[in-house]
């Protein structure tokens, strides 16, 4: 695929859904992988070519695992190449370590990690003045989520399947997904064309602990690739339909503030506090 075609697809998404607006301060959540790197470079290019008066920064969470420093080096290189400022947030800043949590909870580590990322990717950039958080989620990710949610009858989640998730609470940042209409392979080619270094696969910082959740997802990526081979343009058509479908589902639970930390949540106590603060108390007793 030609890089021009890739860029024009992504630019169209940015323009159509107003992902970038004047006076924005956008934090791009960088994992070291090809997808978030693509989000950074494509946003940078869009802002420059359209002379949008806004700020773009990289944001990275260092999970403190044995491979985290190697990942951080790659992220630093990406930000340097994109000439954007990078903010690194070490998990140890909040006195949390994934290895500890693993001993205290029966929940799979991937879901613990998801809770952490969602929490910190909203709280830290907001406290640093961000207006939006951009992620590298792409078309294939959303298609996999979509099929799994439909099969599991979790229709509520479909309301979140759009390129721009508006803020539902003063403390909740707007989330943007510029790569909504392009796939993972296209992101790889884009990064390679710019010679941007990236970590192979979106690395789980604890892969060495045998976190195998990705095998199931891999199967779904394969299924989607197979349909696309049989039915050209399947992914693009599906995504266009999913955006329209998302309008039929509303985010019904209104957000309130967590009674422990004050961060936005749909429940009395947020997912982060349930895992880290409550578990910690249990240990003290
Ligand atoms: Zn909380």
PDB file of C-alpha atoms and ligand atoms in Angstrom:
ATOM      1  CA  UNK A   1       0.000   0.000   0.000  1.00  0.00           C
ATOM      2  CA  UNK A   2       1.210   3.439  -0.851  1.00  0.00           C
ATOM      3  CA  UNK A   3       2.036   5.731   2.028  1.00  0.00           C
ATOM      4  CA  UNK A   4       0.036   8.559   0.428  1.00  0.00           C
ATOM      5  CA  UNK A   5      -3.081   6.384   0.444  1.00  0.00           C
ATOM      6  CA  UNK A   6      -2.459   5.498   4.088  1.00  0.00           C
ATOM      7  CA  UNK A   7      -2.025   9.127   5.082  1.00  0.00           C
ATOM      8  CA  UNK A   8      -5.060  10.321   3.198  1.00  0.00           C
ATOM      9  CA  UNK A   9      -7.205   7.634   4.861  1.00  0.00           C
ATOM     10  CA  UNK A  10      -6.025   8.651   8.329  1.00  0.00           C
ATOM     11  CA  UNK A  11      -6.258  12.374   7.579  1.00  0.00           C
ATOM     12  CA  UNK A  12      -9.848  11.856   6.422  1.00  0.00           C
ATOM     13  CA  UNK A  13     -10.703  10.251   9.790  1.00  0.00           C
ATOM     14  CA  UNK A  14      -8.993  13.091  11.676  1.00  0.00           C
ATOM     15  CA  UNK A  15     -10.834  15.724   9.683  1.00  0.00           C
ATOM     16  CA  UNK A  16     -14.251  14.085   9.596  1.00  0.00           C
ATOM     17  CA  UNK A  17     -14.424  13.387  13.327  1.00  0.00           C
ATOM     18  CA  UNK A  18     -12.587  16.568  14.386  1.00  0.00           C
ATOM     19  CA  UNK A  19      -9.916  14.629  16.226  1.00  0.00           C
ATOM     20  CA  UNK A  20      -7.520  17.572  16.172  1.00  0.00           C
ATOM     21  CA  UNK A  21      -8.756  21.073  16.966  1.00  0.00           C
ATOM     22  CA  UNK A  22      -7.047  24.405  17.585  1.00  0.00           C
ATOM     23  CA  UNK A  23      -5.744  24.866  21.163  1.00  0.00           C
ATOM     24  CA  UNK A  24      -5.690  21.118  21.780  1.00  0.00           C
ATOM     25  CA  UNK A  25      -2.999  19.606  23.957  1.00  0.00           C
ATOM     26  CA  UNK A  26      -2.852  16.011  22.757  1.00  0.00           C
ATOM     27  CA  UNK A  27      -0.945  13.298  24.629  1.00  0.00           C
ATOM     28  CA  UNK A  28      -0.167  10.235  22.501  1.00  0.00           C
ATOM     29  CA  UNK A  29       0.008   7.066  24.597  1.00  0.00           C
ATOM     30  CA  UNK A  30       3.188   5.363  23.368  1.00  0.00           C
ATOM     31  CA  UNK A  31       3.782   1.663  24.066  1.00  0.00           C
ATOM     32  CA  UNK A  32       6.897   1.206  21.936  1.00  0.00           C
ATOM     33  CA  UNK A  33       4.911  -0.684  19.301  1.00  0.00           C
ATOM     34  CA  UNK A  34       4.229   0.189  15.661  1.00  0.00           C
ATOM     35  CA  UNK A  35       0.623   1.267  16.198  1.00  0.00           C
ATOM     36  CA  UNK A  36       1.104   3.977  18.800  1.00  0.00           C
ATOM     37  CA  UNK A  37       4.204   5.160  16.911  1.00  0.00           C
ATOM     38  CA  UNK A  38       2.056   5.485  13.781  1.00  0.00           C
ATOM     39  CA  UNK A  39      -0.486   7.546  15.724  1.00  0.00           C
ATOM     40  CA  UNK A  40       2.279   9.900  16.859  1.00  0.00           C
ATOM     41  CA  UNK A  41       3.819  10.393  13.406  1.00  0.00           C
ATOM     42  CA  UNK A  42       0.547  10.728  11.573  1.00  0.00           C
ATOM     43  CA  UNK A  43      -0.804  13.311  14.039  1.00  0.00           C
ATOM     44  CA  UNK A  44       2.448  15.234  13.867  1.00  0.00           C
ATOM     45  CA  UNK A  45       2.244  15.283  10.071  1.00  0.00           C
ATOM     46  CA  UNK A  46      -1.396  16.325  10.069  1.00  0.00           C
ATOM     47  CA  UNK A  47      -0.783  19.182  12.510  1.00  0.00           C
ATOM     48  CA  UNK A  48       2.180  20.446  10.482  1.00  0.00           C
ATOM     49  CA  UNK A  49       0.562  20.181   7.070  1.00  0.00           C
ATOM     50  CA  UNK A  50      -2.601  21.900   8.245  1.00  0.00           C
ATOM     51  CA  UNK A  51      -0.831  24.401  10.530  1.00  0.00           C
ATOM     52  CA  UNK A  52      -3.151  23.568  13.426  1.00  0.00           C
ATOM     53  CA  UNK A  53      -2.291  25.616  16.484  1.00  0.00           C
ATOM     54  CA  UNK A  54      -2.037  22.820  19.060  1.00  0.00           C
ATOM     55  CA  UNK A  55       0.429  20.841  21.153  1.00  0.00           C
ATOM     56  CA  UNK A  56       1.439  17.211  20.704  1.00  0.00           C
ATOM     57  CA  UNK A  57       3.312  15.181  23.332  1.00  0.00           C
ATOM     58  CA  UNK A  58       4.288  11.561  23.806  1.00  0.00           C
ATOM     59  CA  UNK A  59       3.274   9.793  27.005  1.00  0.00           C
ATOM     60  CA  UNK A  60       4.727   6.503  28.189  1.00  0.00           C
ATOM     61  CA  UNK A  61       4.187   4.366  31.277  1.00  0.00           C
ATOM     62  CA  UNK A  62       7.263   2.462  32.422  1.00  0.00           C
ATOM     63  CA  UNK A  63       5.925  -0.680  34.093  1.00  0.00           C
ATOM     64  CA  UNK A  64       9.198  -1.472  35.822  1.00  0.00           C
ATOM     65  CA  UNK A  65       9.532  -4.982  34.392  1.00  0.00           C
ATOM     66  CA  UNK A  66      12.850  -6.422  33.190  1.00  0.00           C
ATOM     67  CA  UNK A  67      12.165  -5.333  29.615  1.00  0.00           C
ATOM     68  CA  UNK A  68      10.669  -1.911  30.435  1.00  0.00           C
ATOM     69  CA  UNK A  69      13.890   0.017  30.075  1.00  0.00           C
ATOM     70  CA  UNK A  70      14.482  -1.415  26.616  1.00  0.00           C
ATOM     71  CA  UNK A  71      10.926  -0.427  25.640  1.00  0.00           C
ATOM     72  CA  UNK A  72      11.459   3.061  27.036  1.00  0.00           C
ATOM     73  CA  UNK A  73      14.609   3.504  24.939  1.00  0.00           C
ATOM     74  CA  UNK A  74      12.619   2.728  21.787  1.00  0.00           C
ATOM     75  CA  UNK A  75       9.876   5.165  22.804  1.00  0.00           C
ATOM     76  CA  UNK A  76      12.488   7.855  23.462  1.00  0.00           C
ATOM     77  CA  UNK A  77      13.907   7.320  19.985  1.00  0.00           C
ATOM     78  CA  UNK A  78      10.417   7.570  18.438  1.00  0.00           C
ATOM     79  CA  UNK A  79       9.676  10.858  20.231  1.00  0.00           C
ATOM     80  CA  UNK A  80      13.071  12.221  19.248  1.00  0.00           C
ATOM     81  CA  UNK A  81      12.469  11.381  15.584  1.00  0.00           C
ATOM     82  CA  UNK A  82       9.013  12.980  15.706  1.00  0.00           C
ATOM     83  CA  UNK A  83      10.523  15.999  17.483  1.00  0.00           C
ATOM     84  CA  UNK A  84       7.918  15.816  20.219  1.00  0.00           C
ATOM     85  CA  UNK A  85       8.340  16.138  23.949  1.00  0.00           C
ATOM     86  CA  UNK A  86       8.024  12.851  25.836  1.00  0.00           C
ATOM     87  CA  UNK A  87       6.640  12.346  29.316  1.00  0.00           C
ATOM     88  CA  UNK A  88       7.587   9.079  30.994  1.00  0.00           C
ATOM     89  CA  UNK A  89       5.619   7.952  34.007  1.00  0.00           C
ATOM     90  CA  UNK A  90       7.259   5.173  36.053  1.00  0.00           C
ATOM     91  CA  UNK A  91       4.725   2.926  37.774  1.00  0.00           C
ATOM     92  CA  UNK A  92       6.835   3.000  40.906  1.00  0.00           C
ATOM     93  CA  UNK A  93       5.902   6.699  41.286  1.00  0.00           C
ATOM     94  CA  UNK A  94       2.585   5.568  42.707  1.00  0.00           C
ATOM     95  CA  UNK A  95       4.102   2.762  44.730  1.00  0.00           C
ATOM     96  CA  UNK A  96       2.583   0.029  42.599  1.00  0.00           C
ATOM     97  CA  UNK A  97       4.298  -2.973  41.077  1.00  0.00           C
ATOM     98  CA  UNK A  98       2.604  -5.463  38.776  1.00  0.00           C
ATOM     99  CA  UNK A  99       4.494  -8.360  40.301  1.00  0.00           C
ATOM    100  CA  UNK A 100       3.061  -7.500  43.751  1.00  0.00           C
ATOM    101  CA  UNK A 101      -0.453  -7.214  42.442  1.00  0.00           C
ATOM    102  CA  UNK A 102      -0.114 -10.568  40.818  1.00  0.00           C
ATOM    103  CA  UNK A 103       0.400 -12.184  44.212  1.00  0.00           C
ATOM    104  CA  UNK A 104      -2.672 -10.500  45.693  1.00  0.00           C
ATOM    105  CA  UNK A 105      -5.339 -11.010  43.059  1.00  0.00           C
ATOM    106  CA  UNK A 106      -6.670 -13.920  41.051  1.00  0.00           C
ATOM    107  CA  UNK A 107      -7.480 -11.654  38.121  1.00  0.00           C
ATOM    108  CA  UNK A 108      -5.414 -12.258  34.988  1.00  0.00           C
ATOM    109  CA  UNK A 109      -2.478  -9.895  34.769  1.00  0.00           C
ATOM    110  CA  UNK A 110      -3.659  -8.529  31.428  1.00  0.00           C
ATOM    111  CA  UNK A 111      -6.836  -7.227  32.990  1.00  0.00           C
ATOM    112  CA  UNK A 112      -4.870  -5.687  35.883  1.00  0.00           C
ATOM    113  CA  UNK A 113      -2.602  -4.040  33.353  1.00  0.00           C
ATOM    114  CA  UNK A 114      -5.652  -2.762  31.422  1.00  0.00           C
ATOM    115  CA  UNK A 115      -7.105  -1.177  34.576  1.00  0.00           C
ATOM    116  CA  UNK A 116      -3.768   0.509  35.279  1.00  0.00           C
ATOM    117  CA  UNK A 117      -3.337   1.846  31.759  1.00  0.00           C
ATOM    118  CA  UNK A 118      -6.881   3.208  31.499  1.00  0.00           C
ATOM    119  CA  UNK A 119      -6.548   4.896  34.888  1.00  0.00           C
ATOM    120  CA  UNK A 120      -3.114   6.445  34.420  1.00  0.00           C
ATOM    121  CA  UNK A 121      -3.633   7.395  30.775  1.00  0.00           C
ATOM    122  CA  UNK A 122      -6.521   9.577  31.876  1.00  0.00           C
ATOM    123  CA  UNK A 123      -5.311  10.891  35.240  1.00  0.00           C
ATOM    124  CA  UNK A 124      -1.684  11.788  34.493  1.00  0.00           C
ATOM    125  CA  UNK A 125      -2.216  13.625  31.164  1.00  0.00           C
ATOM    126  CA  UNK A 126      -5.230  15.465  32.611  1.00  0.00           C
ATOM    127  CA  UNK A 127      -3.187  16.663  35.579  1.00  0.00           C
ATOM    128  CA  UNK A 128      -0.546  17.851  33.118  1.00  0.00           C
ATOM    129  CA  UNK A 129      -3.056  19.922  31.160  1.00  0.00           C
ATOM    130  CA  UNK A 130      -3.990  17.579  28.286  1.00  0.00           C
ATOM    131  CA  UNK A 131      -7.268  18.064  26.428  1.00  0.00           C
ATOM    132  CA  UNK A 132      -7.177  14.733  24.580  1.00  0.00           C
ATOM    133  CA  UNK A 133      -5.430  11.362  24.715  1.00  0.00           C
ATOM    134  CA  UNK A 134      -4.608   9.638  21.424  1.00  0.00           C
ATOM    135  CA  UNK A 135      -4.097   5.869  21.216  1.00  0.00           C
ATOM    136  CA  UNK A 136      -2.840   3.533  18.505  1.00  0.00           C
ATOM    137  CA  UNK A 137      -5.969   1.312  18.476  1.00  0.00           C
ATOM    138  CA  UNK A 138      -6.658   0.359  14.883  1.00  0.00           C
ATOM    139  CA  UNK A 139      -9.301  -1.208  12.666  1.00  0.00           C
ATOM    140  CA  UNK A 140      -8.234  -4.828  13.353  1.00  0.00           C
ATOM    141  CA  UNK A 141      -8.328  -4.251  17.126  1.00  0.00           C
ATOM    142  CA  UNK A 142     -11.825  -2.843  16.931  1.00  0.00           C
ATOM    143  CA  UNK A 143     -13.066  -5.639  14.683  1.00  0.00           C
ATOM    144  CA  UNK A 144     -11.777  -8.226  17.136  1.00  0.00           C
ATOM    145  CA  UNK A 145     -13.415  -6.386  20.081  1.00  0.00           C
ATOM    146  CA  UNK A 146     -16.565  -6.029  18.066  1.00  0.00           C
ATOM    147  CA  UNK A 147     -16.988  -9.723  17.244  1.00  0.00           C
ATOM    148  CA  UNK A 148     -16.102 -10.798  20.755  1.00  0.00           C
ATOM    149  CA  UNK A 149     -18.556  -8.336  22.274  1.00  0.00           C
ATOM    150  CA  UNK A 150     -21.361  -9.288  19.930  1.00  0.00           C
ATOM    151  CA  UNK A 151     -20.821 -12.969  20.654  1.00  0.00           C
ATOM    152  CA  UNK A 152     -20.713 -12.223  24.387  1.00  0.00           C
ATOM    153  CA  UNK A 153     -23.832 -10.020  24.062  1.00  0.00           C
ATOM    154  CA  UNK A 154     -22.011  -7.033  25.510  1.00  0.00           C
ATOM    155  CA  UNK A 155     -23.788  -4.612  23.217  1.00  0.00           C
ATOM    156  CA  UNK A 156     -23.157  -1.708  25.550  1.00  0.00           C
ATOM    157  CA  UNK A 157     -19.515  -1.567  24.433  1.00  0.00           C
ATOM    158  CA  UNK A 158     -20.509  -0.876  20.841  1.00  0.00           C
ATOM    159  CA  UNK A 159     -21.289   2.705  21.907  1.00  0.00           C
ATOM    160  CA  UNK A 160     -17.536   3.166  22.391  1.00  0.00           C
ATOM    161  CA  UNK A 161     -16.582   2.012  18.898  1.00  0.00           C
ATOM    162  CA  UNK A 162     -15.893   5.336  17.241  1.00  0.00           C
ATOM    163  CA  UNK A 163     -12.837   7.409  16.344  1.00  0.00           C
ATOM    164  CA  UNK A 164     -13.612  10.014  19.007  1.00  0.00           C
ATOM    165  CA  UNK A 165     -14.931   9.285  22.481  1.00  0.00           C
ATOM    166  CA  UNK A 166     -16.134  12.549  23.937  1.00  0.00           C
ATOM    167  CA  UNK A 167     -15.573  13.245  27.615  1.00  0.00           C
ATOM    168  CA  UNK A 168     -18.449  12.057  29.821  1.00  0.00           C
ATOM    169  CA  UNK A 169     -17.208  13.796  32.960  1.00  0.00           C
ATOM    170  CA  UNK A 170     -15.118  16.916  33.727  1.00  0.00           C
ATOM    171  CA  UNK A 171     -12.285  14.655  34.901  1.00  0.00           C
ATOM    172  CA  UNK A 172     -12.484  12.310  31.909  1.00  0.00           C
ATOM    173  CA  UNK A 173     -10.375  13.247  28.892  1.00  0.00           C
ATOM    174  CA  UNK A 174     -11.619  12.944  25.339  1.00  0.00           C
ATOM    175  CA  UNK A 175     -10.039   9.877  23.657  1.00  0.00           C
ATOM    176  CA  UNK A 176      -9.099   9.926  19.991  1.00  0.00           C
ATOM    177  CA  UNK A 177      -8.219   7.001  17.689  1.00  0.00           C
ATOM    178  CA  UNK A 178      -6.767   8.393  14.467  1.00  0.00           C
ATOM    179  CA  UNK A 179      -6.024   4.875  13.135  1.00  0.00           C
ATOM    180  CA  UNK A 180      -9.659   3.746  13.291  1.00  0.00           C
ATOM    181  CA  UNK A 181      -9.853   3.104   9.532  1.00  0.00           C
ATOM    182  CA  UNK A 182      -6.426   1.479   8.960  1.00  0.00           C
ATOM    183  CA  UNK A 183      -5.102  -1.920  10.023  1.00  0.00           C
ATOM    184  CA  UNK A 184      -2.050  -3.142  11.922  1.00  0.00           C
ATOM    185  CA  UNK A 185      -0.157  -4.232   8.810  1.00  0.00           C
ATOM    186  CA  UNK A 186      -0.605  -0.800   7.260  1.00  0.00           C
ATOM    187  CA  UNK A 187       0.812   0.773  10.434  1.00  0.00           C
ATOM    188  CA  UNK A 188       3.814  -1.504  10.196  1.00  0.00           C
ATOM    189  CA  UNK A 189       4.480  -0.430   6.600  1.00  0.00           C
ATOM    190  CA  UNK A 190       4.069   3.214   7.548  1.00  0.00           C
ATOM    191  CA  UNK A 191       6.629   2.921  10.386  1.00  0.00           C
ATOM    192  CA  UNK A 192       9.017   1.005   8.148  1.00  0.00           C
ATOM    193  CA  UNK A 193       8.752   3.652   5.430  1.00  0.00           C
ATOM    194  CA  UNK A 194       9.842   6.285   7.961  1.00  0.00           C
ATOM    195  CA  UNK A 195      12.511   4.018   9.502  1.00  0.00           C
ATOM    196  CA  UNK A 196      10.879   4.414  12.881  1.00  0.00           C
ATOM    197  CA  UNK A 197      12.110   1.794  15.369  1.00  0.00           C
ATOM    198  CA  UNK A 198       9.459  -0.200  17.228  1.00  0.00           C
ATOM    199  CA  UNK A 199       9.158  -3.188  19.551  1.00  0.00           C
ATOM    200  CA  UNK A 200       7.870  -6.314  17.790  1.00  0.00           C
ATOM    201  CA  UNK A 201       4.224  -6.840  18.745  1.00  0.00           C
ATOM    202  CA  UNK A 202       2.725  -4.758  21.455  1.00  0.00           C
ATOM    203  CA  UNK A 203       4.852  -6.157  24.173  1.00  0.00           C
ATOM    204  CA  UNK A 204       3.284  -7.277  27.362  1.00  0.00           C
ATOM    205  CA  UNK A 205       5.799  -6.263  30.030  1.00  0.00           C
ATOM    206  CA  UNK A 206       5.220  -9.636  31.651  1.00  0.00           C
ATOM    207  CA  UNK A 207       5.361 -11.994  28.696  1.00  0.00           C
ATOM    208  CA  UNK A 208       8.022 -13.875  30.585  1.00  0.00           C
ATOM    209  CA  UNK A 209       5.357 -14.751  33.177  1.00  0.00           C
ATOM    210  CA  UNK A 210       3.481 -16.689  30.503  1.00  0.00           C
ATOM    211  CA  UNK A 211       0.633 -14.330  29.991  1.00  0.00           C
ATOM    212  CA  UNK A 212      -1.062 -16.111  27.111  1.00  0.00           C
ATOM    213  CA  UNK A 213      -4.174 -14.077  26.499  1.00  0.00           C
ATOM    214  CA  UNK A 214      -2.871 -12.955  23.111  1.00  0.00           C
ATOM    215  CA  UNK A 215      -3.243 -16.422  21.584  1.00  0.00           C
ATOM    216  CA  UNK A 216      -7.031 -16.088  21.589  1.00  0.00           C
ATOM    217  CA  UNK A 217      -6.859 -12.666  20.008  1.00  0.00           C
ATOM    218  CA  UNK A 218      -4.469 -13.938  17.354  1.00  0.00           C
ATOM    219  CA  UNK A 219      -7.130 -16.406  16.226  1.00  0.00           C
ATOM    220  CA  UNK A 220      -9.568 -13.556  15.677  1.00  0.00           C
ATOM    221  CA  UNK A 221      -7.060 -11.503  13.696  1.00  0.00           C
ATOM    222  CA  UNK A 222      -6.586 -14.550  11.497  1.00  0.00           C
ATOM    223  CA  UNK A 223     -10.326 -14.982  10.980  1.00  0.00           C
ATOM    224  CA  UNK A 224     -10.713 -11.347   9.967  1.00  0.00           C
ATOM    225  CA  UNK A 225      -7.789 -11.611   7.537  1.00  0.00           C
ATOM    226  CA  UNK A 226      -9.438 -14.668   5.969  1.00  0.00           C
ATOM    227  CA  UNK A 227     -12.757 -12.915   5.454  1.00  0.00           C
ATOM    228  CA  UNK A 228     -10.937  -9.966   3.888  1.00  0.00           C
ATOM    229  CA  UNK A 229      -9.242 -12.346   1.440  1.00  0.00           C
ATOM    230  CA  UNK A 230     -12.637 -13.678   0.358  1.00  0.00           C
ATOM    231  CA  UNK A 231     -14.503 -10.390   0.494  1.00  0.00           C
ATOM    232  CA  UNK A 232     -12.423  -7.441  -0.560  1.00  0.00           C
ATOM    233  CA  UNK A 233     -12.777  -4.290   1.527  1.00  0.00           C
ATOM    234  CA  UNK A 234     -14.570  -6.232   4.265  1.00  0.00           C
ATOM    235  CA  UNK A 235     -12.770  -4.463   7.119  1.00  0.00           C
ATOM    236  CA  UNK A 236     -13.405  -0.984   5.805  1.00  0.00           C
ATOM    237  CA  UNK A 237     -17.087  -1.699   5.172  1.00  0.00           C
ATOM    238  CA  UNK A 238     -17.482  -3.226   8.628  1.00  0.00           C
ATOM    239  CA  UNK A 239     -15.865  -0.233  10.319  1.00  0.00           C
ATOM    240  CA  UNK A 240     -18.123   2.201   8.484  1.00  0.00           C
ATOM    241  CA  UNK A 241     -21.121   0.169   9.655  1.00  0.00           C
ATOM    242  CA  UNK A 242     -19.806  -0.107  13.203  1.00  0.00           C
ATOM    243  CA  UNK A 243     -19.443   3.685  13.480  1.00  0.00           C
ATOM    244  CA  UNK A 244     -23.085   4.036  12.415  1.00  0.00           C
ATOM    245  CA  UNK A 245     -24.148   1.232  14.747  1.00  0.00           C
ATOM    246  CA  UNK A 246     -22.382   2.879  17.702  1.00  0.00           C
ATOM    247  CA  UNK A 247     -24.884   5.734  17.456  1.00  0.00           C
ATOM    248  CA  UNK A 248     -27.713   3.372  18.404  1.00  0.00           C
ATOM    249  CA  UNK A 249     -26.095   2.461  21.691  1.00  0.00           C
ATOM    250  CA  UNK A 250     -25.737   5.103  24.314  1.00  0.00           C
ATOM    251  CA  UNK A 251     -23.307   5.108  27.202  1.00  0.00           C
ATOM    252  CA  UNK A 252     -25.988   4.726  29.816  1.00  0.00           C
ATOM    253  CA  UNK A 253     -24.099   4.662  33.090  1.00  0.00           C
ATOM    254  CA  UNK A 254     -23.277   8.167  34.124  1.00  0.00           C
ATOM    255  CA  UNK A 255     -19.901   8.721  35.706  1.00  0.00           C
ATOM    256  CA  UNK A 256     -19.361   9.833  39.278  1.00  0.00           C
ATOM    257  CA  UNK A 257     -16.224  10.323  41.364  1.00  0.00           C
ATOM    258  CA  UNK A 258     -14.569   7.400  43.134  1.00  0.00           C
ATOM    259  CA  UNK A 259     -15.104   7.663  46.886  1.00  0.00           C
ATOM    260  CA  UNK A 260     -11.449   6.836  47.536  1.00  0.00           C
ATOM    261  CA  UNK A 261      -9.405   8.677  44.892  1.00  0.00           C
ATOM    262  CA  UNK A 262     -11.919  11.028  43.276  1.00  0.00           C
ATOM    263  CA  UNK A 263     -11.260   9.803  39.711  1.00  0.00           C
ATOM    264  CA  UNK A 264     -14.252   9.290  37.381  1.00  0.00           C
ATOM    265  CA  UNK A 265     -15.893   5.862  37.558  1.00  0.00           C
ATOM    266  CA  UNK A 266     -19.296   4.284  36.978  1.00  0.00           C
ATOM    267  CA  UNK A 267     -19.200   2.594  40.379  1.00  0.00           C
ATOM    268  CA  UNK A 268     -18.758   3.694  43.988  1.00  0.00           C
ATOM    269  CA  UNK A 269     -15.077   2.693  44.002  1.00  0.00           C
ATOM    270  CA  UNK A 270     -13.043   2.768  40.780  1.00  0.00           C
ATOM    271  CA  UNK A 271     -11.327  -0.292  39.288  1.00  0.00           C
ATOM    272  CA  UNK A 272      -7.907   1.037  40.218  1.00  0.00           C
ATOM    273  CA  UNK A 273      -8.729   1.547  43.908  1.00  0.00           C
ATOM    274  CA  UNK A 274     -10.467  -1.830  44.107  1.00  0.00           C
ATOM    275  CA  UNK A 275      -7.279  -3.489  42.918  1.00  0.00           C
ATOM    276  CA  UNK A 276      -4.586  -1.452  44.543  1.00  0.00           C
ATOM    277  CA  UNK A 277      -5.945   0.402  47.555  1.00  0.00           C
ATOM    278  CA  UNK A 278      -8.372  -2.237  48.855  1.00  0.00           C
ATOM    279  CA  UNK A 279      -5.876  -5.037  48.293  1.00  0.00           C
ATOM    280  CA  UNK A 280      -3.215  -3.060  50.081  1.00  0.00           C
ATOM    281  CA  UNK A 281      -5.493  -2.579  53.123  1.00  0.00           C
ATOM    282  CA  UNK A 282      -6.189  -6.299  53.177  1.00  0.00           C
ATOM    283  CA  UNK A 283      -2.471  -6.898  53.393  1.00  0.00           C
ATOM    284  CA  UNK A 284      -1.978  -4.479  56.251  1.00  0.00           C
ATOM    285  CA  UNK A 285      -4.563  -6.259  58.440  1.00  0.00           C
TER     286      UNK A 285
HETATM  287 ZN1  LIG B   1     -10.400   5.335  42.854  1.00  0.00          ZN
END
